Coordinates of C-alpha atoms and ligand atoms in Angstrom, one line a residue:
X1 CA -15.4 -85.8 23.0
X2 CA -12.3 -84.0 21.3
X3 CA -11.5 -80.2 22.1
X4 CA -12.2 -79.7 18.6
X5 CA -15.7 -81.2 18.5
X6 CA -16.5 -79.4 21.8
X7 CA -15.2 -76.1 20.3
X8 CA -17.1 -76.6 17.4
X9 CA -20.3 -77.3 18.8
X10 CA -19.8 -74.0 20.9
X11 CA -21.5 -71.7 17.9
X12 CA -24.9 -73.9 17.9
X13 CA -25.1 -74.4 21.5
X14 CA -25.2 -70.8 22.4
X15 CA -27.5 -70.1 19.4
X16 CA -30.1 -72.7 20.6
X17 CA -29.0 -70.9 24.8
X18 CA -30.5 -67.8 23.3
X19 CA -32.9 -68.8 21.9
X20 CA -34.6 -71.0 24.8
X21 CA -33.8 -68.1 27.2
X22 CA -31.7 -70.0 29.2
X23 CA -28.2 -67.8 28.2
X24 CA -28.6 -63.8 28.3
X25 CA -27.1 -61.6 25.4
X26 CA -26.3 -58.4 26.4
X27 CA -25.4 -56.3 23.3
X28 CA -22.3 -53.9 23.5
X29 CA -20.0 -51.6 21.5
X30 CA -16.2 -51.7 21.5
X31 CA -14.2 -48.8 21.1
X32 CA -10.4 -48.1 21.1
X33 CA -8.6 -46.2 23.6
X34 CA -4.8 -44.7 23.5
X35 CA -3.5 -44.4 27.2
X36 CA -0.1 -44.3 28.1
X37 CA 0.7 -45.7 24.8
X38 CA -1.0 -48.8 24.7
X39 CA -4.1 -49.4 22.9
X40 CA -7.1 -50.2 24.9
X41 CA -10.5 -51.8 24.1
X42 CA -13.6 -49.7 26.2
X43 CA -16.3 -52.2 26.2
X44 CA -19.5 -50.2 26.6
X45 CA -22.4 -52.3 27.5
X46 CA -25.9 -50.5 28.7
X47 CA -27.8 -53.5 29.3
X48 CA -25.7 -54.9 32.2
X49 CA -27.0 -51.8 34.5
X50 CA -30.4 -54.2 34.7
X51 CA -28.0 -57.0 35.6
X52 CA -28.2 -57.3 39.4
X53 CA -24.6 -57.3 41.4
X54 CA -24.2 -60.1 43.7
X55 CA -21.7 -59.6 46.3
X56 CA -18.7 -61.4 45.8
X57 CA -17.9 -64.6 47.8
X58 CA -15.0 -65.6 49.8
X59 CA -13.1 -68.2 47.9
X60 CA -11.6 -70.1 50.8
X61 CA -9.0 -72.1 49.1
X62 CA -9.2 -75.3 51.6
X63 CA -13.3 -75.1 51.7
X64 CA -14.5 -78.1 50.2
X65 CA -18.1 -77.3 51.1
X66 CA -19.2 -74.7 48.3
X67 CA -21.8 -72.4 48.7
X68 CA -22.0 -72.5 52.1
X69 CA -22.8 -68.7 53.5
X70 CA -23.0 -68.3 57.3
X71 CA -25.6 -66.3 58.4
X72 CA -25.9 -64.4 61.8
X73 CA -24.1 -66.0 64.7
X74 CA -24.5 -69.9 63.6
X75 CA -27.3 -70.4 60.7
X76 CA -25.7 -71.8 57.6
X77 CA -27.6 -71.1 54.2
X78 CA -26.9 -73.3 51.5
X79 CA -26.3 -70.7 48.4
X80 CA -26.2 -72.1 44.7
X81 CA -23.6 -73.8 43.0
X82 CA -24.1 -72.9 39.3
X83 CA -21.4 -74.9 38.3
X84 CA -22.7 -78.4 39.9
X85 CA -25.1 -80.8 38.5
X86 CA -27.4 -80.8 37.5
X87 CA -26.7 -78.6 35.0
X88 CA -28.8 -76.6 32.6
X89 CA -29.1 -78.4 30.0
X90 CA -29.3 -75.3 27.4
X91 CA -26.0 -74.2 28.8
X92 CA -23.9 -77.5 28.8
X93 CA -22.0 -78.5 26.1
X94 CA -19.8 -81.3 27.2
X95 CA -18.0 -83.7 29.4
X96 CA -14.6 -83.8 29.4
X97 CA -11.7 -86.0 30.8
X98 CA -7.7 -85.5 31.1
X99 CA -6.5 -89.2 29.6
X100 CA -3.3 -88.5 31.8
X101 CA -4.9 -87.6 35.2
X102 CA -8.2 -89.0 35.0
X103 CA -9.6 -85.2 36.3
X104 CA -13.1 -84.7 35.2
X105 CA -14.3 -81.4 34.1
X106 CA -17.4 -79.7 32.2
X107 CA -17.9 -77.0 29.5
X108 CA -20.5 -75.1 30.1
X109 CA -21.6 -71.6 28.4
X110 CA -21.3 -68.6 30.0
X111 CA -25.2 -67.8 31.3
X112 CA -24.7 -63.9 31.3
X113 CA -22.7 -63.1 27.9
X114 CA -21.1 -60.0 26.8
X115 CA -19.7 -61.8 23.7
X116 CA -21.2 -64.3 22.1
X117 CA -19.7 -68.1 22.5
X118 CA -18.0 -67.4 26.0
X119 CA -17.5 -70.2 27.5
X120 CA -16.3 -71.8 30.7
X121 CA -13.8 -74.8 31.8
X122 CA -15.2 -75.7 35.2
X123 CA -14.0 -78.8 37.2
X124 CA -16.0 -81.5 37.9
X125 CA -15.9 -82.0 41.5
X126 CA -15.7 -78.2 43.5
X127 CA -12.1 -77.2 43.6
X128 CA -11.6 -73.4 44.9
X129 CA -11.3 -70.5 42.7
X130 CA -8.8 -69.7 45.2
X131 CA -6.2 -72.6 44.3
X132 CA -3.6 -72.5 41.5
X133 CA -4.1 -74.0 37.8
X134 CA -2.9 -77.6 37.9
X135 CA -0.8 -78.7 35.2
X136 CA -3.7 -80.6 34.4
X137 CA -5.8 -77.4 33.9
X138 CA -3.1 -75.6 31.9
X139 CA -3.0 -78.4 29.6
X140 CA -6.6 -78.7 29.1
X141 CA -6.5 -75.2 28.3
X142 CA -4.2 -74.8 26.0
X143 CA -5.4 -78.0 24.0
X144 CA -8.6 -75.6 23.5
X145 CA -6.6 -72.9 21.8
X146 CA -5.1 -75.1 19.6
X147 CA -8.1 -76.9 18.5
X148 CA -9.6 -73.8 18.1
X149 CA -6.5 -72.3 16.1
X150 CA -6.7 -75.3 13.9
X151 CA -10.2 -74.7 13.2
X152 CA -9.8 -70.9 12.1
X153 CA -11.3 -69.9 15.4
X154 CA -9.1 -67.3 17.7
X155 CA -9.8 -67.7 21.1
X156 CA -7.6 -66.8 24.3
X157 CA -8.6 -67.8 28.0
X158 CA -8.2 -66.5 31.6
X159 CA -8.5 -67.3 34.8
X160 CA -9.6 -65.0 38.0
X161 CA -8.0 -66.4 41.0
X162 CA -8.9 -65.3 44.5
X163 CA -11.2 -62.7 46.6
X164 CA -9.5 -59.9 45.1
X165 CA -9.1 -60.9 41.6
X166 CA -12.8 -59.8 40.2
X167 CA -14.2 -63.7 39.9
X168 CA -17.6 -63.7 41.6
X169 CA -18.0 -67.4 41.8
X170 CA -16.4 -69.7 44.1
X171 CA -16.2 -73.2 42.1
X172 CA -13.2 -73.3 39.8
X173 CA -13.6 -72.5 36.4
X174 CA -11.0 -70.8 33.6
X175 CA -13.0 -69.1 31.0
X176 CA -12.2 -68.8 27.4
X177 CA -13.3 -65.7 24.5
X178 CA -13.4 -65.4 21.4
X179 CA -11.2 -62.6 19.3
X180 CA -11.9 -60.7 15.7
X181 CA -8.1 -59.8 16.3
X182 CA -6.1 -62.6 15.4
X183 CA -3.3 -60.7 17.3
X184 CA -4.9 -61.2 20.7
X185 CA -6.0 -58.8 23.5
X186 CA -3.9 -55.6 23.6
X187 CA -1.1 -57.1 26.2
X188 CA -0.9 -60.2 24.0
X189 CA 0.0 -57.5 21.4
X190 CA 2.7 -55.8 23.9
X191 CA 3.9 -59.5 24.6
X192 CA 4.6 -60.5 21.2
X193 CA 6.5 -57.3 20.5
X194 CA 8.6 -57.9 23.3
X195 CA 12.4 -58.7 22.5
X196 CA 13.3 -61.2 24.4
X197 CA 17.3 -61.9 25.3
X198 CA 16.9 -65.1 26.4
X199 CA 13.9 -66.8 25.5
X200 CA 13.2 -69.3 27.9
X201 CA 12.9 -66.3 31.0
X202 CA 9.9 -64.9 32.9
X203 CA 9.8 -61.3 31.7
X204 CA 8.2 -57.5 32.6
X205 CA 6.0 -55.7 30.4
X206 CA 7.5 -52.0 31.5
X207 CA 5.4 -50.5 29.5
X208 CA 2.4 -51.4 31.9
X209 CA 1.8 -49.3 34.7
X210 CA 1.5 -52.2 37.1
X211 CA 3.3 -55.4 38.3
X212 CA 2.8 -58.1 35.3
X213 CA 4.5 -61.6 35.5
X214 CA 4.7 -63.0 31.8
X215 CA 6.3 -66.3 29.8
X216 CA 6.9 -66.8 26.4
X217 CA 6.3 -70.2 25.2
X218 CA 9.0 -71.8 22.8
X219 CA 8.4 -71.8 19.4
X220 CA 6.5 -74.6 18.1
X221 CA 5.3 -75.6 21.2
X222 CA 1.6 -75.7 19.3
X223 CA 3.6 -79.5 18.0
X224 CA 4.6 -80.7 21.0
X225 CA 2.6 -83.8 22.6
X226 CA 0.8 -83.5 25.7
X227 CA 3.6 -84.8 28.2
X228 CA 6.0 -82.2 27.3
X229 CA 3.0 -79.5 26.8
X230 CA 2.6 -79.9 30.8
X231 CA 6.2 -79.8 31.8
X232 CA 6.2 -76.5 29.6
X233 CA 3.1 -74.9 31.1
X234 CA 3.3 -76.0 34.8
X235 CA 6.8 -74.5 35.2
X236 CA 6.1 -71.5 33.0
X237 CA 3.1 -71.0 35.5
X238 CA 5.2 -71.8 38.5
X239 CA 7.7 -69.2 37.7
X240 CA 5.3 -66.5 37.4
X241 CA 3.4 -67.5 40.7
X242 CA 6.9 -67.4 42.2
X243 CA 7.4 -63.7 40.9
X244 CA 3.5 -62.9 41.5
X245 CA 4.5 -63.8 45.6
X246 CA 7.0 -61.9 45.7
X247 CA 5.9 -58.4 44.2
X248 CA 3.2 -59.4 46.5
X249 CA 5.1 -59.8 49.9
X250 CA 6.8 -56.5 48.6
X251 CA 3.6 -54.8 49.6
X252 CA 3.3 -53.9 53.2
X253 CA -0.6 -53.3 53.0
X254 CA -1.2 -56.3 51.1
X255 CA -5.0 -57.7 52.3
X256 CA -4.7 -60.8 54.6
X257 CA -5.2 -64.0 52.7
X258 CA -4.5 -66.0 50.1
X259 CA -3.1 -63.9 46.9
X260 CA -5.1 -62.9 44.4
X261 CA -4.0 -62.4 41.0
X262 CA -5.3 -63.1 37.0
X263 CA -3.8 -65.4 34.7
X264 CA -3.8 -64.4 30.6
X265 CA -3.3 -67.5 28.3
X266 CA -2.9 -67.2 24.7
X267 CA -0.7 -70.1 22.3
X268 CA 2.2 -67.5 22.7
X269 CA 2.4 -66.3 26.4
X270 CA 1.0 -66.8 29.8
X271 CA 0.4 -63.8 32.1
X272 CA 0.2 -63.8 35.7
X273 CA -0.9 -60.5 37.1
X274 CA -1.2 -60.0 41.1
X275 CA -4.1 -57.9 42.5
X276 CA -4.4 -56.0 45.7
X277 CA -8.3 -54.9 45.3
X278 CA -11.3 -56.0 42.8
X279 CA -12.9 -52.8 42.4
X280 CA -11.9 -49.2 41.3
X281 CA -14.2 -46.7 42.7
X282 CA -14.5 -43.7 39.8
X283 CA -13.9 -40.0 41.1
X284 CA -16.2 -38.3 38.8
X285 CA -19.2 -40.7 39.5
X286 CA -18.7 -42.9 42.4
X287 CA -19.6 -46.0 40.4
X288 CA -17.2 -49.3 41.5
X289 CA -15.6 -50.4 38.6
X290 CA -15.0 -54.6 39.3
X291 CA -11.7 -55.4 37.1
X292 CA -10.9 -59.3 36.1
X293 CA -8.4 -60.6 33.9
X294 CA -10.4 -59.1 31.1
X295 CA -8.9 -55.9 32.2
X296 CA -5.7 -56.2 32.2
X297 CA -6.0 -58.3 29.0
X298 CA -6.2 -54.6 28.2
X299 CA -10.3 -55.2 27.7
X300 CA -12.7 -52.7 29.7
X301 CA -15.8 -53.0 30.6
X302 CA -18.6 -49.9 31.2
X303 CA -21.8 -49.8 31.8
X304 CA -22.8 -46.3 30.8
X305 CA -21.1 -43.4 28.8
X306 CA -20.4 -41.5 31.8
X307 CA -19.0 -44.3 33.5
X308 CA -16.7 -44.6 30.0
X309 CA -15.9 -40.7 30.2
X310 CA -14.9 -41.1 33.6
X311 CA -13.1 -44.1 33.1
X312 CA -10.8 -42.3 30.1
X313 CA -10.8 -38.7 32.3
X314 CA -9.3 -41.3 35.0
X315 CA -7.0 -42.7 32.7
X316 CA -7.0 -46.9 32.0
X317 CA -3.4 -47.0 33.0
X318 CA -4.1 -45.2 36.5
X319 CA -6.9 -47.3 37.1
X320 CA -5.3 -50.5 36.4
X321 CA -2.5 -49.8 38.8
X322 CA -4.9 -49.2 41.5
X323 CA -6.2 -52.2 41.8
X324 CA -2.5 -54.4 40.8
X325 CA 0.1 -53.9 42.4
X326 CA 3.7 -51.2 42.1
X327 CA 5.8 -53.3 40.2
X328 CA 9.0 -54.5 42.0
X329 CA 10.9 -55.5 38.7
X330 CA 13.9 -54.1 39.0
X331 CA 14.7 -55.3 43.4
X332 CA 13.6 -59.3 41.5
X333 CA 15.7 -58.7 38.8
X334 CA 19.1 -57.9 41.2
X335 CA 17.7 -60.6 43.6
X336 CA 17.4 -63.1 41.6
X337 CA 20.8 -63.2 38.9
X338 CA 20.6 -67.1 38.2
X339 CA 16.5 -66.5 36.9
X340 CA 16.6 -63.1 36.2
X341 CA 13.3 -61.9 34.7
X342 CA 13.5 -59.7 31.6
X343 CA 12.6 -56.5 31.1
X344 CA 10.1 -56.7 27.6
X345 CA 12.2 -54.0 25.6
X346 CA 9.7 -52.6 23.6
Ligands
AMP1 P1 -16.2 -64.8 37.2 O1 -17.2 -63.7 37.4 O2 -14.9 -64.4 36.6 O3 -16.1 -65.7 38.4 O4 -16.8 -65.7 36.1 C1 -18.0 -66.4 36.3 C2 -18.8 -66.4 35.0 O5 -19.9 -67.3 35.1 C3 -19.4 -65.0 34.8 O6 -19.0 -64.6 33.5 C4 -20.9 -65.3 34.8 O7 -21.5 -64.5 33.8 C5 -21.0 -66.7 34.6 N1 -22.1 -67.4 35.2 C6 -22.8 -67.0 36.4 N2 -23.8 -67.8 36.6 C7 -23.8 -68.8 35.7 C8 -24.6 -69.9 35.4 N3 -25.6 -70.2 36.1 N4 -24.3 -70.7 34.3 C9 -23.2 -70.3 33.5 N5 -22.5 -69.2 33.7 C10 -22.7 -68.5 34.8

């Protein structure tokens, strides 16, 4: 089946989830936020307080043998793998195979939705949350925002990568949302204003109070065939892992482990953000706030108005750089004078 017939069967599919009770809706409402002048969206959600937190798994990158939990001194439990078959059958929507690399994947919806038509890119066989997008991956990904473009739909994906990046399950899976703003998430909107000297560089949001690795894709590349939409992604990706490692090993008290970090993709820009902790605990009420991607797409999420007063008291900015990482921009920028990575003059 095509990315575009996949994407459009996404609107049916989750109407007929909710209705069987297979996919829960929990409603929210979104409101703006100005913090260090950049516009945030507060997502506050009630609902998700009845939601029960599951602690979040190690995502041993090498581990081959999901959901395996060890329990006391040698017991193994087998936990569940909701991304294996079999799968729900209300929450499936397709099969789906890269012509090129012969990798399998599956689309399913996203069981526990915040906004409707979420869904999720998981791989066929287990791979680890922990391990890089493959160009394979990148390429599947971005042939979803195009169809989806083409279409009328707006849709932007992300991908939380590691222990420490806010993912709670351990089988590999980039998940795509749908916008109202055809503009993007708030730091798609810092990207595009971005003047860029040379085009074809990583550069620096300096805007952002944290480290933030991002690529601008050439222009046009929304006509470019498949081959040379790899080439274009996996290096673009590359080169911000590259930077992501290095404002990581930058940090003395960096957790032992592989990295963490999240990964933004829109049809303009990737975004490779590294992360030194998943949660944010408040000051004013002791609540842990768990950040993904979705966060530092510059897209909160609250589960009560006092958590969304503390949240603002706190400041978004503050509380983004406490769980990224100091941004090292300028040291990369004299250590690197062949790549240099540009600062996004705003
Ligand atoms: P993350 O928390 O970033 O790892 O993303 C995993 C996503 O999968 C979350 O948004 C969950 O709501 C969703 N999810 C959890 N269990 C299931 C399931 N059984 N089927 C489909 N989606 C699920």
């Amino acid at each position: 089946m095509s990315h575009a017939a996949i994407v459009t069967k996404i609107p049916e599919r989750f109407d007929g989830a909710l209705k069987s009770g297979d996919l829960l809706f929990f409603p929210s409402t979104v409101a703006k936020h100005v913090d260090s002048d950049v516009e945030y969206e507060i997502r506050l959600c009630p609902a998700l307080q009845h939601k029960p937190a599951l602690p979040t798994p190690h995502f041993d990158a090498g581990a081959s043998d999901t959901g395996i939990a060890v329990q006391g001194a040698n017991r193994k439990l087998k936990t569940f793998d909701p991304f294996a078959p079999p799968y729900n059958p209300n929450l499936y929507v397709a099969d789906l195979k890269d012509q090129e690399t012969e990798e399998n994947y599956v689309v399913l919806l996203n069981k526990f939705s915040v906004v409707p038509q979420h869904f999720l890119l998981v791989t066929k066989d287990f791979r680890s949350q922990a391990s890089p997008l493959m160009p394979s991956e990148l390429v599947q990904t971005y042939l979803f925002l195009l169809a989806a473009r083409k279409l009328g739909k707006q849709f932007f994906a992300f991908y939380n990568c590691g222990d420490n990046s806010g993912a709670s399950q351990p089988h590999k899976h980039i998940q795509f949302l749908p916008l109202d703003d055809a503009r993007g998430p708030p730091i798609e909107k810092l990207a595009r204003d971005a003047q860029l000297e040379f085009a074809d560089r990583p550069f620096s949001l300096n805007k952002l109070s944290y480290a933030n690795h991002c690529y601008r894709f050439p222009y046009q590349m929304d006509t470019y065939p498949p081959e040379r939409l790899e080439h274009i992604l996996a290096d673009a990706f590359l080169r911000l892992l590259d930077l992501s490692i290095s404002t990581i090993r930058h940090d003395p008290d960096y957790p032992q482990g592989s990295p963490s970090y999240n990964v933004i993709i829109t049809l303009e820009h990737i975004h490779v953000i590294p992360r030194r902790q998943e949660n944010h605990t408040l000051q004013e009420t002791g609540d842990k706030l768990s950040i993904n991607a979705l966060g530092f797409a510059g897209m909160l999420l609250v589960k009560s108005e006092e958590e969304l007063e503390a949240v603002k008291k706190e400041s978004v900015s503050q509380i983004l750089q406490a769980v990224g990482l100091r941004s090292v921009h300028d040291i990369q920028v004299e250590g690197t004078a062949h790549e240099t990575p540009l600062a996004g003059h705003l």
